[in-house]
Amino acid sequence: MSFIYPSFLWALLLITIPIVIHLLNLRKHQTVYFSNVNLLKIVRKETKRKSKLKQYLILACRILMIVAIVLAFSKPYIPKGESEKQMANNIVAIYIDNSYSMNAEGTEGRAIESAKERAYAIVNGSRPDTKFALLTNSLSGFQNRFFSKSEILRLIADVEVSHNFNELSTIQRRIINLSNNFLLKTNKTAYIISDFQKHTTDLQNTIPDSTLTYNFVIVPTGKIANLYIDTCWFNTPTHHLNQLETINVKIINKSDQDYFQVPVNLFINDTLKSLASIDIVSDEEKTIELQFANQSAGIQSGRIEITDYPITHDNVIYFTFEVKEKQRALLIQSANNKLSLNMEALFATDNFVELDIERADRLQISTLTNYSTLFINELREISTGLSDELTKFTQNGGTLVLIPAPSIETNSYNYLLNKLKTNTIYNTDTIQLPIDNVVYTNMLYNGVFKEDNQEVALPDIKLRYRFNTDPQLIDNTILSFADNSKALSSTNVENGLVYIFSFPLSFDGNQFIDHLLFMPTVYNIALQSSYFQQLYYTIGTDHIVDIKTSDNISSQNIYLRNQQTGIELLPNIIQQRGTITRMSVNGDLDAGFYSVFSNNTEIGKIAFNYMLKESELSYYTSDDLLKMANDAQIKNINLIETNIENMATKIDEIDNGIQLWRTFILLAFVLLISEALIIRFWK
């Protein structure tokens, strides 16, 4: 048995008071003579013996009552564990899980409020000299130090639900770093107050630490139904004026109940553009299509909303996309040929794609950034300077189409292909072979053909080039020959795209230019050649953001502004290559639209959405936690699964062992009653 306040044991000296009183109450007996005292002697002896016993019992009750009261005020307890330690200091680290899942209603109200009440009970039930640290999912700067009792109570009151969340192993490492600043003889305790969602409770990744005692405080939550928007995407990568758009929305029902006629609303620039309703049963994923027409050019801000309670952070998804008035394409060639005449006729009456034609020897390199597509039309040789500029153009988000000439300088072509990190040319093949396969699912042919018709005659190719096949280089086959070699392929080059024809289009023996495949292939390459910026970024996952700007933008004056709150933040500029600016942003953002400014001029918009792991409302039980802790070899762990009213008692037991002061108070009361009964009824 140990004592929280052992200095109070000096009060045991008070037992001298009843002893002194007992001695003062002893009286001297007078002798009285009788003629016949034989019988009286017997009575006297018996009465004296009983009188002494009564006094001794009263004295014992008084002494024991004082001892019991003194011990009660000394706060006796039985320490837990094999050995008993006298601790010079006592520190407590409290982690309150304030992720979005804690916004749910539990059996005691909002889970976050239940968690804060438990934190109050922990602080009030701890020893007076305890130092406290408070951690939340923000892991902000003030959470790197310890506070007094009054200070920590104010900090707990300020805790609110946040979109941030951390895995348990991250929190544990922060607690270990905090506690390492104290001596080994310090009593170190950590309280983890959480609903213990499965996606964040990674006990298998924690570090066994014998210097810390972990107390898992389970916040009760009921079974919560949740419906949320998982993602969205367009059917086409590029957007132009008056285009009929189709956006796909994936909705997930993570509950055991069915939903009927749930409204799904699409807003573009805060204007309702489309609405639908959805029926979705338990544990079902469903994708619906929403359609609208582009009515204005520029960067558009879109959002899709559903209605669902009590979890609301995942009821909306934000996205941005650019609508262009025109696409500009440039055909670079050495002389006019059949291909240039056909392409000029193809785009002559088109209102959206504007085609320019330029001779390679008259090309002004500075004008390349004005175009989204460059067609290299059968140049016999590509200079190293032009190759460097074409590579830069592609890396900055442009689309490059490489069409070889009937006779080429192979080394100059391979120089460009190497810089683009694509397969290189090694041979010429003049055996006539038909194009055998068309990937109709490719975006170039999306909506062009009704079905994959195997009976359609495909064009013959008499002159083609063979390419090396490097398994480490990834490209997409669009058209292929009967021998499975590539006729047309595409390769992503950083932010841009390269299309490579393996044959010259204007060669008389090649039938492609006169085939029905020619028009959708060439036209859709130019049509879909805009730099594709992500629809949205995910907070906590996407730390790198790319935005396309003009060449004259200074990266040193770029900042972001939240369109809803007006809050501004300065990103770290990682890289600026031509028209692509790469920025690094932290995870402490709110979902929504952010305008990108340079020198107070808006140059773009991006959208951020919350990570959806908090939408998976599945939790570990106490048995699960004990098993996981045992597997992770965490021995010094306690589970606290009690209501708020009993938290203080539980904290006393954990902090100070089994408390005995109530027992001694009860014992003192029993001794007081016993003394009164002896005095009253002992004759």
XYZ file of C-alpha atoms in Angstrom:
683
model
C 0.000 0.000 0.000
C 1.239 3.492 -0.915
C 0.082 7.029 -0.223
C -0.430 9.992 -2.505
C 0.075 12.404 0.449
C 2.397 10.511 2.822
C 3.287 13.700 4.727
C -0.217 13.675 6.202
C 0.721 10.561 8.187
C 2.264 12.846 10.812
C -1.302 13.367 11.950
C -1.206 9.874 13.458
C 0.270 11.538 16.523
C -3.305 12.600 17.271
C -3.891 9.155 18.732
C -2.204 10.460 21.903
C -5.301 12.562 22.603
C -7.699 9.663 23.399
C -4.884 7.946 25.329
C -4.409 11.012 27.538
C -8.156 11.336 28.015
C -8.331 7.693 29.002
C -5.595 8.104 31.614
C -7.207 11.218 33.095
C -10.513 9.440 33.448
C -9.009 6.750 35.713
C -10.378 7.242 39.188
C -9.083 6.033 42.649
C -11.539 3.666 44.363
C -12.446 4.166 48.140
C -12.739 1.145 50.429
C -16.112 0.716 52.157
C -16.382 -1.776 55.031
C -19.359 -4.011 55.554
C -20.106 -6.598 58.191
C -20.384 -9.361 55.583
C -18.448 -8.569 52.411
C -18.047 -12.012 50.940
C -20.774 -11.497 48.368
C -19.792 -7.871 47.692
C -16.230 -8.850 46.888
C -17.461 -11.099 44.170
C -19.670 -8.343 42.669
C -16.945 -5.733 42.993
C -14.336 -7.818 41.276
C -16.718 -8.662 38.460
C -17.826 -5.008 37.979
C -14.270 -3.708 37.949
C -13.257 -6.208 35.292
C -16.199 -5.248 33.049
C -15.553 -1.543 33.554
C -11.949 -1.856 32.435
C -12.974 -3.810 29.301
C -15.529 -1.133 28.382
C -12.928 1.633 28.670
C -10.408 -0.295 26.623
C -12.961 -0.862 23.850
C -13.857 2.833 23.764
C -10.164 3.742 23.654
C -9.547 1.280 20.812
C -12.478 2.670 18.809
C -11.209 6.221 19.215
C -7.614 5.352 18.282
C -8.642 3.304 15.272
C -11.075 5.998 14.136
C -8.296 8.628 14.179
C -5.978 6.249 12.340
C -8.638 5.573 9.683
C -9.327 9.294 9.182
C -5.613 10.126 8.871
C -5.062 7.294 6.409
C -8.067 8.400 4.359
C -6.664 11.937 4.033
C -3.286 10.472 3.013
C -5.026 8.891 -0.047
C -3.811 5.289 0.265
C -3.780 3.102 -2.837
C -2.530 -0.252 -4.045
C -0.188 0.368 -7.015
C -0.760 -1.622 -10.198
C 2.101 -3.598 -11.634
C 4.796 -5.770 -10.246
C 6.872 -3.051 -8.651
C 6.001 0.111 -6.831
C 7.716 3.334 -7.917
C 7.870 6.702 -6.302
C 7.620 9.177 -9.157
C 9.196 12.587 -8.937
C 7.068 13.974 -11.801
C 3.842 13.097 -13.539
C 3.155 13.964 -17.194
C 0.032 13.185 -19.191
C -0.338 13.446 -22.981
C -3.952 13.622 -24.162
C -4.856 13.010 -27.797
C -8.381 14.045 -28.856
C -9.394 12.600 -32.211
C -11.123 15.569 -33.851
C -11.439 14.116 -37.354
C -14.681 14.425 -39.285
C -15.959 11.057 -38.073
C -16.149 12.547 -34.552
C -18.880 14.860 -35.790
C -21.306 11.940 -35.734
C -24.017 11.570 -33.124
C -23.335 8.886 -30.532
C -25.197 7.590 -27.499
C -24.007 10.623 -25.510
C -24.502 13.249 -28.222
C -21.832 14.468 -30.638
C -18.778 12.257 -30.408
C -16.390 15.225 -30.266
C -18.201 16.678 -27.247
C -18.096 13.291 -25.506
C -14.368 13.161 -26.193
C -13.829 16.620 -24.688
C -15.832 15.696 -21.568
C -13.593 12.683 -21.095
C -10.539 14.887 -21.495
C -11.886 17.187 -18.761
C -12.352 14.171 -16.482
C -8.785 13.023 -17.146
C -7.360 16.429 -16.229
C -9.509 16.850 -13.124
C -8.791 13.301 -11.974
C -5.008 13.566 -12.323
C -2.585 14.584 -9.579
C -2.309 18.308 -8.836
C 1.343 18.544 -9.942
C 0.735 16.875 -13.317
C 1.903 18.514 -16.524
C -0.343 18.055 -19.571
C 0.135 18.023 -23.337
C -2.764 18.182 -25.777
C -2.611 16.703 -29.278
C -5.188 16.860 -32.059
C -5.054 15.944 -35.735
C -3.716 19.360 -36.692
C -0.446 18.685 -34.802
C 0.129 22.442 -34.677
C 3.058 24.184 -33.022
C 1.521 24.725 -29.568
C 1.096 20.944 -29.281
C 4.837 20.506 -28.782
C 4.880 21.530 -25.112
C 3.288 20.816 -21.748
C 0.801 22.983 -19.855
C -0.628 23.412 -16.391
C -4.084 22.186 -15.416
C -5.830 25.532 -15.967
C -4.098 26.069 -19.324
C -4.930 22.626 -20.669
C -8.609 22.985 -19.741
C -8.820 26.120 -21.901
C -7.120 24.357 -24.796
C -9.523 21.426 -24.584
C -12.469 23.813 -24.757
C -11.148 25.198 -28.068
C -10.956 21.815 -29.839
C -13.246 21.624 -32.874
C -13.843 19.059 -35.601
C -11.293 19.289 -38.429
C -10.802 17.671 -41.839
C -7.303 16.610 -40.756
C -6.679 13.089 -39.544
C -3.615 11.080 -38.610
C -2.842 7.445 -38.156
C -2.385 6.268 -34.580
C 1.282 5.449 -35.171
C 1.929 9.104 -36.097
C 0.308 10.290 -32.867
C 2.281 7.755 -30.851
C 5.581 8.934 -32.292
C 4.720 12.533 -31.444
C 3.889 11.508 -27.855
C 7.172 9.601 -27.544
C 9.121 12.624 -28.772
C 7.360 14.817 -26.207
C 7.938 12.440 -23.304
C 11.626 11.931 -24.132
C 12.300 15.415 -22.762
C 11.664 14.109 -19.228
C 13.686 11.882 -16.927
C 13.137 8.137 -16.921
C 11.749 8.222 -13.372
C 8.899 10.433 -14.561
C 5.503 8.779 -14.649
C 4.488 9.045 -18.337
C 0.899 8.401 -19.353
C -0.871 8.799 -22.686
C -4.640 8.949 -23.182
C -5.909 8.246 -26.708
C -9.516 9.473 -26.942
C -11.035 8.297 -30.211
C -13.739 6.310 -31.958
C -10.886 4.115 -33.304
C -11.766 4.026 -36.973
C -10.164 1.153 -38.823
C -8.376 3.288 -41.398
C -6.429 5.269 -38.757
C -5.909 2.686 -35.991
C -2.679 1.080 -37.173
C -1.398 -0.505 -33.981
C 0.745 -2.817 -36.100
C 2.907 0.195 -37.023
C 3.370 1.541 -33.493
C 6.628 1.339 -31.550
C 6.657 -0.729 -28.312
C 7.666 1.647 -25.506
C 7.891 0.431 -21.920
C 8.288 3.959 -20.504
C 4.745 4.979 -21.469
C 1.394 3.730 -20.241
C -1.267 3.898 -22.956
C -4.922 4.320 -22.081
C -7.342 3.904 -24.969
C -10.516 5.842 -24.180
C -13.270 4.596 -26.476
C -15.863 7.216 -27.403
C -19.235 5.505 -27.954
C -20.731 5.893 -31.418
C -23.897 4.390 -32.766
C -24.240 2.725 -36.157
C -24.186 5.619 -38.608
C -25.437 5.566 -42.173
C -23.412 7.529 -44.701
C -23.893 8.384 -48.364
C -21.056 10.197 -50.110
C -19.651 11.314 -53.478
C -16.524 9.350 -54.296
C -15.293 10.987 -57.522
C -16.308 12.570 -60.830
C -14.896 12.669 -64.363
C -15.681 13.913 -67.884
C -16.171 11.698 -70.909
C -13.886 13.980 -72.956
C -10.609 15.568 -71.834
C -11.108 18.876 -73.678
C -13.933 21.393 -73.567
C -15.038 24.079 -75.997
C -17.874 26.551 -76.367
C -21.386 25.169 -76.946
C -20.116 21.633 -76.397
C -22.558 19.231 -74.750
C -20.675 17.868 -71.747
C -21.264 14.648 -69.847
C -19.826 14.351 -66.356
C -19.924 11.068 -64.455
C -20.496 11.013 -60.693
C -19.749 8.000 -58.509
C -21.835 7.779 -55.322
C -21.280 5.185 -52.573
C -23.707 4.030 -49.888
C -21.742 2.834 -46.844
C -24.633 1.830 -44.604
C -27.145 -0.908 -43.985
C -30.078 1.133 -45.247
C -31.417 1.937 -48.705
C -31.807 5.443 -50.123
C -34.489 6.474 -52.610
C -34.863 9.594 -54.731
C -31.714 11.275 -53.372
C -31.264 14.571 -55.281
C -27.950 15.116 -57.114
C -27.340 18.720 -58.188
C -24.680 20.055 -60.569
C -23.629 23.703 -60.294
C -21.352 25.491 -62.778
C -20.167 28.894 -61.567
C -22.873 28.789 -58.841
C -25.629 28.244 -61.437
C -27.687 25.059 -61.311
C -26.995 23.316 -64.635
C -28.334 19.818 -64.118
C -30.210 17.808 -61.521
C -31.048 14.154 -61.104
C -32.115 11.698 -58.422
C -30.654 8.370 -57.466
C -31.865 5.179 -55.774
C -29.030 3.319 -54.099
C -29.271 0.279 -51.837
C -27.093 -0.741 -48.921
C -23.353 -1.110 -49.674
C -23.876 -0.203 -53.332
C -21.748 1.959 -55.629
C -23.546 3.700 -58.462
C -22.425 6.029 -61.265
C -24.807 8.516 -62.860
C -24.350 10.939 -65.766
C -25.122 14.646 -65.675
C -25.224 16.704 -68.869
C -24.856 20.418 -69.552
C -23.679 22.787 -72.293
C -20.631 25.053 -72.087
C -21.878 28.620 -72.468
C -18.780 30.629 -71.580
C -15.048 30.378 -72.151
C -12.349 30.358 -69.501
C -11.832 28.371 -66.314
C -15.142 27.086 -64.929
C -15.875 26.245 -61.280
C -18.144 23.246 -60.798
C -19.534 21.387 -57.826
C -21.840 18.410 -57.344
C -23.959 18.120 -54.209
C -26.098 15.526 -52.482
C -28.021 15.703 -49.194
C -27.100 13.324 -46.377
C -26.857 13.547 -42.566
C -25.162 13.471 -40.096
C -21.836 13.189 -41.977
C -21.841 16.186 -44.329
C -18.220 16.885 -45.306
C -18.429 14.357 -48.157
C -21.714 15.599 -49.633
C -20.040 17.898 -52.160
C -17.206 17.537 -54.658
C -15.490 20.563 -56.252
C -13.800 20.610 -59.675
C -12.487 23.073 -62.258
C -12.060 22.808 -66.020
C -11.139 25.147 -68.868
C -13.400 25.924 -71.810
C -11.523 27.234 -74.838
C -12.902 29.409 -77.600
C -10.460 27.985 -80.131
C -7.752 25.369 -80.439
C -4.729 26.417 -82.443
C -2.675 23.838 -84.334
C 0.515 24.307 -86.379
C 1.628 22.078 -89.252
C 5.426 22.206 -89.692
C 6.682 20.880 -93.042
C 9.397 21.303 -95.620
C 7.098 21.584 -98.667
C 3.443 21.201 -99.541
C 2.269 17.633 -100.021
C -0.915 15.604 -100.154
C -1.254 15.558 -96.344
C -1.023 19.318 -95.952
C -3.663 19.832 -98.622
C -6.033 17.356 -96.969
C -5.524 18.847 -93.498
C -5.991 22.368 -94.806
C -9.305 21.274 -96.340
C -10.286 19.424 -93.130
C -9.937 22.483 -90.872
C -10.886 25.195 -93.391
C -14.508 25.508 -92.295
C -14.057 24.445 -88.652
C -15.034 27.084 -86.102
C -13.108 25.597 -83.216
C -9.773 24.319 -84.557
C -7.586 26.874 -86.328
C -4.773 25.384 -88.407
C -1.628 27.289 -89.431
C 0.994 25.908 -91.828
C 4.666 26.912 -91.619
C 7.846 25.850 -93.362
C 10.496 24.431 -91.022
C 13.201 26.747 -92.370
C 11.017 29.806 -91.641
C 9.751 28.691 -88.245
C 9.886 31.194 -85.383
C 10.537 29.167 -82.222
C 9.017 31.822 -79.950
C 5.585 31.283 -81.509
C 5.315 27.594 -80.570
C 3.720 28.388 -77.201
C 0.755 29.933 -79.037
C -0.342 26.478 -80.186
C -1.742 23.455 -78.391
C -0.842 20.984 -81.203
C 2.225 20.703 -83.425
C 2.161 18.409 -86.472
C 5.651 17.522 -87.706
C 4.723 16.717 -91.296
C 7.208 14.443 -93.002
C 10.425 16.345 -92.355
C 13.388 14.446 -93.735
C 15.606 15.662 -90.906
C 14.846 17.264 -87.541
C 17.556 19.558 -86.244
C 18.768 19.225 -82.675
C 17.619 22.765 -81.906
C 14.102 22.020 -83.125
C 14.135 18.712 -81.227
C 14.970 20.539 -78.000
C 12.151 23.024 -78.528
C 9.663 20.283 -79.399
C 10.608 18.412 -76.229
C 10.136 21.525 -74.124
C 6.805 22.219 -75.838
C 5.546 18.712 -75.012
C 6.767 18.760 -71.420
C 4.839 21.996 -70.891
C 1.554 20.367 -71.833
C 1.470 20.533 -75.623
C 0.515 17.772 -78.038
C 3.141 16.719 -80.577
C 2.270 14.615 -83.650
C 5.258 13.036 -85.383
C 4.700 11.920 -89.015
C 7.874 10.587 -90.664
C 8.836 11.287 -94.262
C 9.234 8.509 -96.871
C 12.986 8.990 -96.536
C 14.395 10.192 -93.205
C 17.672 10.831 -91.472
C 17.194 8.180 -88.773
C 19.688 9.581 -86.260
C 17.957 12.966 -86.153
C 14.591 11.307 -85.517
C 16.039 9.054 -82.818
C 17.611 12.083 -81.117
C 14.127 13.543 -80.681
C 12.615 10.176 -79.717
C 15.284 9.654 -77.066
C 14.632 13.076 -75.571
C 10.909 12.226 -75.480
C 11.782 8.849 -73.875
C 9.950 6.813 -76.493
C 10.937 3.826 -78.626
C 13.376 4.579 -81.454
C 13.459 3.657 -85.158
C 15.752 0.853 -86.272
C 14.586 -0.246 -89.735
C 12.403 0.433 -92.800
C 9.815 -2.121 -93.955
C 8.342 -2.078 -97.487
C 6.206 -5.209 -97.254
C 2.568 -4.229 -97.802
C 0.539 -4.940 -94.682
C -2.937 -3.781 -93.628
C -3.778 -2.050 -90.386
C -5.411 -4.913 -88.508
C -6.648 -3.484 -85.217
C -8.243 -0.200 -84.085
C -8.622 0.569 -80.377
C -12.120 1.996 -80.611
C -12.149 2.752 -76.890
C -9.390 5.325 -77.317
C -10.536 8.915 -76.789
C -9.800 9.693 -80.462
C -12.667 7.425 -81.505
C -14.992 7.946 -78.560
C -18.474 8.489 -80.017
C -17.209 8.160 -83.613
C -18.038 4.512 -84.265
C -21.195 2.864 -82.981
C -19.558 -0.505 -82.525
C -16.389 -2.455 -83.167
C -17.179 -3.743 -86.651
C -14.658 -6.389 -87.654
C -15.942 -6.417 -91.272
C -14.756 -2.865 -92.067
C -11.835 -2.901 -94.518
C -8.831 -1.158 -92.995
C -6.165 0.619 -95.069
C -3.041 -1.061 -96.443
C 0.378 0.377 -95.657
C 3.294 -0.313 -97.988
C 6.047 1.809 -96.424
C 6.540 1.893 -92.663
C 9.241 2.126 -90.033
C 9.959 -0.438 -87.380
C 10.561 0.672 -83.796
C 12.517 -0.898 -80.974
C 10.394 -2.235 -78.134
C 11.702 -1.301 -74.700
C 9.549 -2.863 -71.918
C 10.494 -0.009 -69.581
C 8.939 2.577 -71.924
C 5.154 2.732 -71.633
C 3.095 3.733 -74.658
C -0.492 3.194 -75.766
C -1.270 1.437 -79.019
C -4.069 3.089 -81.026
C -3.614 1.443 -84.437
C -1.623 -1.741 -85.060
C -0.689 -4.027 -87.968
C -1.420 -7.727 -88.393
C 2.019 -8.565 -86.961
C 1.109 -6.571 -83.774
C 3.614 -3.826 -84.535
C 2.379 -0.285 -83.879
C 0.955 1.898 -86.638
C -0.058 4.761 -84.313
C 0.802 5.059 -80.634
C 0.688 7.722 -77.939
C 3.031 8.419 -75.054
C 2.664 10.762 -72.102
C 5.648 13.078 -71.734
C 5.358 14.856 -68.384
C 2.408 17.231 -68.891
C 2.054 16.649 -72.632
C 1.303 13.929 -75.152
C 3.136 12.579 -78.203
C 1.445 10.767 -81.099
C 3.794 8.793 -83.348
C 2.806 7.466 -86.785
C 5.102 4.684 -87.953
C 4.434 5.440 -91.620
C 4.341 8.532 -93.890
C 0.762 9.576 -94.604
C 1.322 11.097 -98.053
C 3.194 8.130 -99.584
C 1.303 6.861 -102.628
C 1.314 3.223 -101.505
C -0.148 4.071 -98.100
C -3.945 4.238 -98.124
C -4.526 5.804 -94.691
C -4.980 9.394 -95.887
C -7.870 8.345 -98.146
C -9.518 6.113 -95.536
C -12.400 7.101 -93.231
C -10.037 6.701 -90.230
C -7.997 9.720 -91.339
C -10.506 12.447 -90.518
C -11.467 11.421 -86.910
C -7.859 10.536 -86.072
C -6.268 13.817 -87.155
C -9.203 16.033 -86.180
C -9.589 14.598 -82.675
C -5.858 14.841 -82.027
C -6.126 18.594 -82.611
C -9.493 18.874 -80.872
C -8.404 17.134 -77.685
C -4.966 18.646 -77.400
C -5.499 21.159 -74.602
C -3.283 20.939 -71.554
C -5.204 18.719 -69.190
C -5.259 20.148 -65.691
C -6.564 17.913 -62.922
C -10.243 18.364 -62.174
C -9.411 18.556 -58.466
C -6.730 17.825 -55.889
C -7.161 15.855 -52.673
C -6.122 17.526 -49.423
C -3.569 15.465 -47.539
C -2.643 13.390 -50.613
C -1.823 15.823 -53.405
C 0.937 18.067 -52.077
C 2.135 19.066 -55.562
C -0.066 21.289 -57.748
C 0.566 22.134 -61.414
C -0.957 25.121 -63.164
C -0.515 26.370 -66.723
C 0.408 30.035 -67.012
C 1.894 32.317 -69.632
C 5.635 32.740 -70.120
C 5.762 36.212 -68.582
C 4.366 35.180 -65.172
C 6.712 35.657 -62.238
C 6.709 32.630 -59.935
C 7.896 34.754 -57.011
C 4.600 36.590 -56.613
C 2.142 33.688 -56.808
C -0.360 33.081 -54.024
C -3.664 31.227 -53.534
C -6.928 32.665 -52.249
C -9.887 30.645 -50.998
C -12.912 31.938 -52.901
C -15.301 31.137 -50.049
C -13.355 32.441 -47.045
C -10.896 34.863 -48.658
C -8.002 33.253 -46.771
C -4.711 33.565 -48.662
C -1.694 31.261 -48.560
C 1.735 31.294 -50.141
C 2.745 28.044 -51.839
C 6.320 26.951 -52.264
C 7.360 27.176 -55.900
C 9.162 23.945 -56.713
C 9.688 24.373 -60.426
C 8.708 26.628 -63.301
C 9.265 25.211 -66.752
C 7.949 27.338 -69.564
C 4.218 27.734 -69.039
C 3.889 25.100 -66.275
C 4.308 26.228 -62.673
C 4.653 23.491 -60.069
C 3.763 24.414 -56.483
C 3.859 22.658 -53.124
C 0.918 23.200 -50.754
C 0.448 22.008 -47.193
C -2.443 19.855 -46.018
C -4.017 22.496 -43.772
C -6.570 23.632 -46.336
C -10.334 23.784 -46.558
C -12.154 22.130 -49.439
C -13.359 24.494 -52.137
C -12.155 26.701 -54.973
C -8.842 28.563 -54.879
C -7.910 31.368 -57.235
C -4.251 31.577 -58.237
C -2.891 35.118 -58.345
C 0.317 36.619 -59.650
C 0.933 40.276 -58.794
C -2.754 40.601 -57.828
C -3.851 39.300 -61.251
C -5.845 36.076 -61.349
C -4.088 33.546 -63.575
C -5.999 30.353 -62.794
C -8.278 28.341 -60.530
C -7.898 24.988 -58.810
C -10.218 22.884 -56.661
C -9.470 20.935 -53.488
C -11.560 18.169 -51.925
C -11.255 16.341 -48.632
C -9.860 12.841 -48.456
C -12.722 10.358 -48.189
C -11.201 7.879 -45.743
C -13.255 9.506 -42.978
C -16.372 8.475 -44.892
C -15.638 4.803 -44.190
C -17.387 4.611 -40.811
C -16.066 1.280 -39.560
C -14.593 0.948 -36.077
C -12.553 -1.498 -33.992
C -14.117 -3.021 -30.901
C -12.350 -3.301 -27.533
C -11.591 -6.966 -28.235
C -10.078 -6.009 -31.574
C -7.875 -3.386 -29.933
C -6.630 -5.797 -27.263
C -5.756 -8.398 -29.878
C -3.981 -5.858 -32.076
C -2.056 -4.494 -29.072
C -1.000 -8.017 -28.131
C 0.138 -8.716 -31.703
C 2.077 -5.441 -31.703
C 3.675 -6.408 -28.339
C 2.260 -3.385 -26.556
C 1.986 -4.578 -22.954
C 1.349 -1.411 -20.950
C -2.118 -0.638 -22.284
C -5.484 -0.064 -20.609
C -8.901 0.130 -22.248
C -11.372 2.644 -20.827
C -14.868 1.963 -22.042
C -17.094 3.722 -19.541
C -19.545 6.610 -19.397
C -18.521 10.149 -18.529
C -19.876 9.961 -14.955
C -17.492 7.116 -14.041
C -14.460 8.552 -15.810
C -13.028 10.287 -12.718
C -13.071 7.060 -10.697
C -11.464 5.169 -13.549
C -8.747 7.781 -13.918
C -7.983 7.561 -10.180
C -7.541 3.823 -10.437
C -5.298 4.072 -13.487
C -3.279 7.016 -12.225
C -2.936 5.968 -8.588
C -3.854 2.296 -8.507
C -6.768 0.899 -6.453
C -7.984 3.705 -4.185
C -8.550 2.835 -0.493
C -9.512 6.201 1.029
C -13.230 5.495 0.722
C -12.708 2.234 2.599
C -10.981 4.037 5.470
C -13.695 6.703 5.612
C -16.286 3.940 5.902
C -14.194 2.246 8.582
C -13.959 5.505 10.573
C -17.748 5.886 10.379
C -18.245 2.298 11.596
C -15.858 2.891 14.535
C -17.704 6.096 15.486
C -21.034 4.229 15.559
C -19.437 1.400 17.527
C -18.115 3.826 20.154
C -21.537 5.424 20.514
C -23.217 2.038 20.912
C -20.720 0.924 23.563
C -21.221 4.092 25.604
C -24.997 3.972 25.260
C -25.776 0.314 25.879
C -22.820 -1.031 27.922
C -24.074 -0.977 31.573
